[in-house]
Coordinates of C-alpha atoms and ligand atoms in Angstrom, one line a residue:
M297 CA 90.7 185.2 95.9
P298 CA 92.1 182.6 93.5
E299 CA 91.7 179.0 94.9
L300 CA 93.0 175.6 93.7
P301 CA 91.4 175.6 90.2
E302 CA 92.5 179.1 89.4
M303 CA 96.1 178.5 90.5
E304 CA 96.1 175.1 88.7
T305 CA 95.0 177.0 85.5
Y306 CA 97.9 179.4 85.9
R307 CA 100.3 176.5 86.6
K308 CA 99.5 174.7 83.4
M309 CA 99.4 177.8 81.2
L310 CA 102.6 179.3 82.6
G311 CA 104.4 176.0 82.6
E312 CA 103.7 175.6 78.8
R313 CA 105.1 179.1 78.2
I314 CA 107.9 179.9 80.5
V315 CA 109.6 176.6 81.5
G316 CA 113.1 176.4 80.0
R317 CA 113.2 180.1 79.1
T318 CA 116.0 182.2 80.5
I319 CA 115.0 185.1 82.8
S320 CA 116.7 188.0 81.0
D321 CA 115.7 190.6 83.6
A322 CA 113.7 191.2 86.7
E323 CA 112.2 194.5 87.9
V324 CA 110.8 195.1 91.4
N325 CA 108.5 198.1 91.9
R326 CA 107.3 197.3 95.4
D327 CA 109.9 196.1 97.9
K328 CA 107.2 194.7 100.2
T329 CA 106.1 192.2 97.6
I330 CA 109.4 190.4 97.9
N331 CA 111.3 189.1 101.0
V332 CA 115.0 190.0 100.2
P333 CA 116.6 193.3 99.1
A334 CA 115.6 194.1 95.5
A335 CA 119.2 194.0 94.2
Q336 CA 119.6 190.5 95.6
F337 CA 116.3 189.4 94.1
V338 CA 117.2 190.7 90.7
A339 CA 120.8 189.2 90.8
E340 CA 119.4 185.8 91.7
L341 CA 116.9 185.8 88.9
K342 CA 118.8 187.4 86.0
G343 CA 120.3 184.6 83.9
N344 CA 118.4 182.0 85.8
S345 CA 115.6 179.9 84.3
V346 CA 112.3 178.3 85.4
T347 CA 112.7 174.5 85.3
R348 CA 109.1 173.7 86.6
V349 CA 106.0 175.4 87.7
E350 CA 104.3 173.6 90.6
R351 CA 101.2 174.3 92.7
R352 CA 100.7 173.7 96.4
A353 CA 97.4 174.8 98.0
K354 CA 96.8 178.3 96.6
H355 CA 100.5 178.9 96.0
L356 CA 102.5 178.6 92.8
I357 CA 106.2 177.5 93.1
F358 CA 108.5 178.5 90.3
R359 CA 111.4 176.1 90.5
L360 CA 114.6 177.7 89.3
K361 CA 117.7 176.2 87.7
S362 CA 119.9 177.6 90.5
G363 CA 118.0 175.4 93.0
S364 CA 116.1 178.2 94.6
S365 CA 112.4 178.8 94.1
L366 CA 109.9 181.7 93.9
L367 CA 106.8 181.2 96.1
L368 CA 103.8 183.1 94.9
H369 CA 100.6 183.7 96.7
L370 CA 98.2 186.1 94.9
M371 CA 95.8 186.6 97.9
L372 CA 93.0 189.0 97.4
G373 CA 93.4 191.1 94.2
G374 CA 96.5 189.6 92.8
W375 CA 96.8 188.4 89.2
M376 CA 99.3 187.8 86.4
Y377 CA 99.6 188.7 82.8
L378 CA 102.0 187.4 80.2
G379 CA 102.6 189.9 77.4
D380 CA 105.3 192.4 76.3
D381 CA 106.1 196.1 76.2
N382 CA 103.2 196.7 73.7
D383 CA 100.7 194.3 75.2
N384 CA 100.1 194.7 79.0
P385 CA 97.4 195.9 81.3
D386 CA 97.4 199.6 82.2
R387 CA 98.0 198.8 85.9
T388 CA 100.7 199.0 88.4
K389 CA 103.0 196.0 88.2
Q390 CA 104.7 195.1 91.5
V391 CA 107.2 192.7 89.8
I392 CA 108.1 192.1 86.2
L393 CA 110.0 189.1 85.0
S394 CA 111.4 189.3 81.4
F395 CA 112.0 186.3 79.2
G396 CA 113.5 188.2 76.3
E397 CA 110.6 190.2 74.8
M398 CA 108.0 188.2 76.6
K399 CA 107.2 189.5 80.1
L400 CA 105.4 188.1 83.1
Y401 CA 103.6 190.9 85.0
F402 CA 102.6 190.5 88.6
I403 CA 99.7 192.9 89.3
G404 CA 97.7 193.7 92.5
L405 CA 100.3 192.0 94.7
R406 CA 99.6 194.0 97.8
L407 CA 98.4 191.4 100.2
G408 CA 100.0 188.8 98.1
F409 CA 103.7 188.1 97.7
L410 CA 106.5 186.7 95.5
H411 CA 109.2 185.3 97.8
L412 CA 112.6 183.9 97.0
H413 CA 113.4 180.7 99.0
D414 CA 116.0 177.9 99.1
E415 CA 114.7 174.3 99.5
Q416 CA 114.8 174.4 103.3
S417 CA 113.0 177.7 103.8
L418 CA 110.4 176.8 101.2
N419 CA 109.6 173.6 103.1
V420 CA 109.2 175.6 106.3
E421 CA 106.7 177.9 104.5
L422 CA 104.6 175.0 103.2
D423 CA 105.0 172.8 106.2
D424 CA 101.6 173.4 108.0
L425 CA 99.3 173.0 105.0
G426 CA 96.7 170.2 104.9
P427 CA 96.5 167.6 102.2
E428 CA 95.8 168.3 98.5
P429 CA 92.2 167.5 97.7
L430 CA 93.1 165.9 94.3
D431 CA 96.1 163.9 95.5
P432 CA 95.3 160.3 94.6
A433 CA 96.7 159.3 98.0
F434 CA 94.0 161.4 99.7
T435 CA 91.5 158.6 99.8
I436 CA 88.0 158.5 101.2
G437 CA 89.4 156.8 104.2
K438 CA 91.9 159.6 104.8
F439 CA 89.1 162.1 104.2
K440 CA 86.9 160.5 106.9
E441 CA 89.9 160.3 109.3
L442 CA 90.5 164.0 108.8
F443 CA 87.0 165.4 109.0
S444 CA 84.7 163.1 111.0
G445 CA 84.0 164.5 114.4
R446 CA 85.1 168.0 113.6
K447 CA 82.8 170.4 115.5
G448 CA 83.4 173.6 113.6
M449 CA 81.0 174.6 110.8
I450 CA 81.7 172.8 107.5
K451 CA 82.3 176.2 105.8
T452 CA 85.0 177.3 108.2
T453 CA 86.6 173.9 108.4
L454 CA 86.9 173.6 104.6
V455 CA 88.6 177.0 104.2
N456 CA 91.1 176.2 106.9
Q457 CA 94.4 175.7 105.0
K458 CA 95.9 173.8 107.9
V459 CA 93.1 171.2 107.6
I460 CA 92.8 170.9 103.8
A461 CA 94.7 172.9 101.2
G462 CA 93.4 175.1 98.4
I463 CA 89.7 175.6 99.3
G464 CA 88.4 179.1 99.8
N465 CA 85.1 181.0 99.9
C466 CA 83.9 180.1 96.4
Y467 CA 84.6 176.4 96.3
S468 CA 83.6 175.6 99.8
D469 CA 80.1 176.7 98.8
E470 CA 80.2 175.0 95.5
I471 CA 81.3 171.7 97.1
C472 CA 78.5 171.9 99.7
H473 CA 75.9 172.5 97.0
E474 CA 77.2 169.6 94.9
A475 CA 77.0 167.4 98.0
G476 CA 73.5 168.7 98.9
I477 CA 74.7 169.6 102.4
K478 CA 74.3 172.9 104.2
P479 CA 77.7 174.6 104.9
V480 CA 76.4 175.8 108.3
R481 CA 76.3 172.3 109.7
T482 CA 79.3 170.6 111.2
F483 CA 81.2 167.6 110.0
A484 CA 80.5 165.9 113.4
E485 CA 76.8 165.8 112.5
L486 CA 77.2 164.2 109.1
E487 CA 76.2 160.5 108.6
P488 CA 78.7 158.3 106.8
P489 CA 76.8 158.6 103.4
E490 CA 77.0 162.4 103.8
L491 CA 80.7 162.3 104.4
N492 CA 81.0 160.2 101.2
S493 CA 79.0 162.8 99.3
M494 CA 81.3 165.6 100.6
Y495 CA 84.4 163.7 99.4
H496 CA 83.1 163.0 96.0
A497 CA 81.7 166.5 95.6
M498 CA 85.1 168.0 96.4
K499 CA 86.8 165.9 93.6
T500 CA 83.9 166.5 91.1
V501 CA 83.8 170.3 91.7
F502 CA 87.5 170.8 91.4
L503 CA 87.9 168.6 88.3
R504 CA 85.0 170.5 86.7
A505 CA 86.4 173.9 87.6
I506 CA 89.9 173.1 86.4
E507 CA 88.5 171.8 83.1
A508 CA 86.6 175.1 82.7
G509 CA 89.7 177.3 83.6
G510 CA 88.6 178.4 87.1
Y511 CA 86.6 181.6 87.8
M512 CA 89.3 184.4 87.6
D513 CA 88.0 187.1 85.3
Q514 CA 91.4 188.4 84.1
P515 CA 92.9 186.5 81.0
L516 CA 96.5 185.4 81.4
F517 CA 97.4 186.6 77.9
K518 CA 95.9 188.1 74.8
D519 CA 93.4 185.7 73.2
D520 CA 93.3 183.5 76.4
M521 CA 89.8 182.1 76.1
K522 CA 90.3 179.5 78.9
T523 CA 90.8 181.5 82.1
G524 CA 87.5 182.3 83.9
G525 CA 85.3 179.8 82.1
Y526 CA 84.0 178.5 85.4
D527 CA 82.6 181.9 86.5
K528 CA 79.3 181.3 84.7
Q529 CA 79.1 177.7 85.9
C530 CA 79.2 178.6 89.7
R531 CA 76.0 177.2 91.1
V532 CA 75.7 179.1 94.4
Y533 CA 78.7 181.3 94.9
D534 CA 77.8 185.0 94.5
R535 CA 74.3 184.0 93.3
E536 CA 72.1 185.3 96.1
G537 CA 68.5 185.6 95.0
E538 CA 69.0 183.5 91.8
A539 CA 67.2 180.2 91.2
C540 CA 69.0 177.0 92.2
I541 CA 69.7 174.9 89.1
R542 CA 68.7 171.7 91.0
C543 CA 65.4 172.7 92.6
G544 CA 64.5 176.2 91.4
N545 CA 64.3 177.7 94.9
L546 CA 66.3 180.9 95.6
I547 CA 69.9 180.8 96.7
I548 CA 70.5 182.7 100.0
K549 CA 73.5 184.4 101.5
E550 CA 74.5 184.1 105.2
I551 CA 77.6 185.4 107.0
V552 CA 79.5 182.6 108.7
S553 CA 82.4 183.7 110.8
S554 CA 82.5 186.9 108.8
R555 CA 82.6 185.0 105.5
K556 CA 79.9 185.3 102.9
T557 CA 78.3 181.8 102.5
F558 CA 75.9 181.0 99.7
Y559 CA 73.6 177.9 99.6
C560 CA 70.2 176.6 98.6
P561 CA 68.0 176.3 101.8
D562 CA 65.8 173.8 100.0
C563 CA 67.9 171.1 98.4
Q564 CA 70.9 171.3 100.7
H565 CA 70.2 169.5 103.9
Ligands
ZN751 ZN1 68.2 173.9 95.5

């Protein structure tokens, strides 16, 4: 499932390409992907335009000129492609937004959604999310306030969107490896220097992953060389049995609260 760096990559690339463009048409092929009747959805979007693309946690928010917004969550299996009638993946598209000849295809949105909101209902949807890891206001002091004393496992705490936003299965493992801490411990057990390491690892891993374009394997458009660049840089995620780049010992996989968790049993303490 796409996490903060993947959605941040989408946000930047889409922002550069669709902001200011008029939505000439909208097509809905799966009613369950949206939250209002399809006719209403299309009527609201047609002739409207995207003024800004924002990200909050694992969501993208398409701000519209009319004042309403589209809230996107790709969940498991969802992705997007920016192309046209002659250049698009041979897959079912749940929603298509046209910007003249250019089209934005929403693919694999089965668990995911693209919902239309006004300002008030958007705020209600995003209300219970934890802080953004890369927000400059989210200081080491705030991090310690939020995490110290928490008794759940580090893995399950990091992926809890109500505690902290945007972290999922991949980056929770990558952050723990970067910090040299086992994801099966609890925050309550960590000494102050270990909490410091977790905070700095979180910032480092996310900045590195955003720089590399995240780990999604589907390009956003033809000749997109950026998306997915982080996939080969993952140090523990999905690397069971491979050598740890830090110590050479083998990465192991454990199931923690029914989530696959990868770490190095040797250099993560
Ligand atoms: Zn290691």
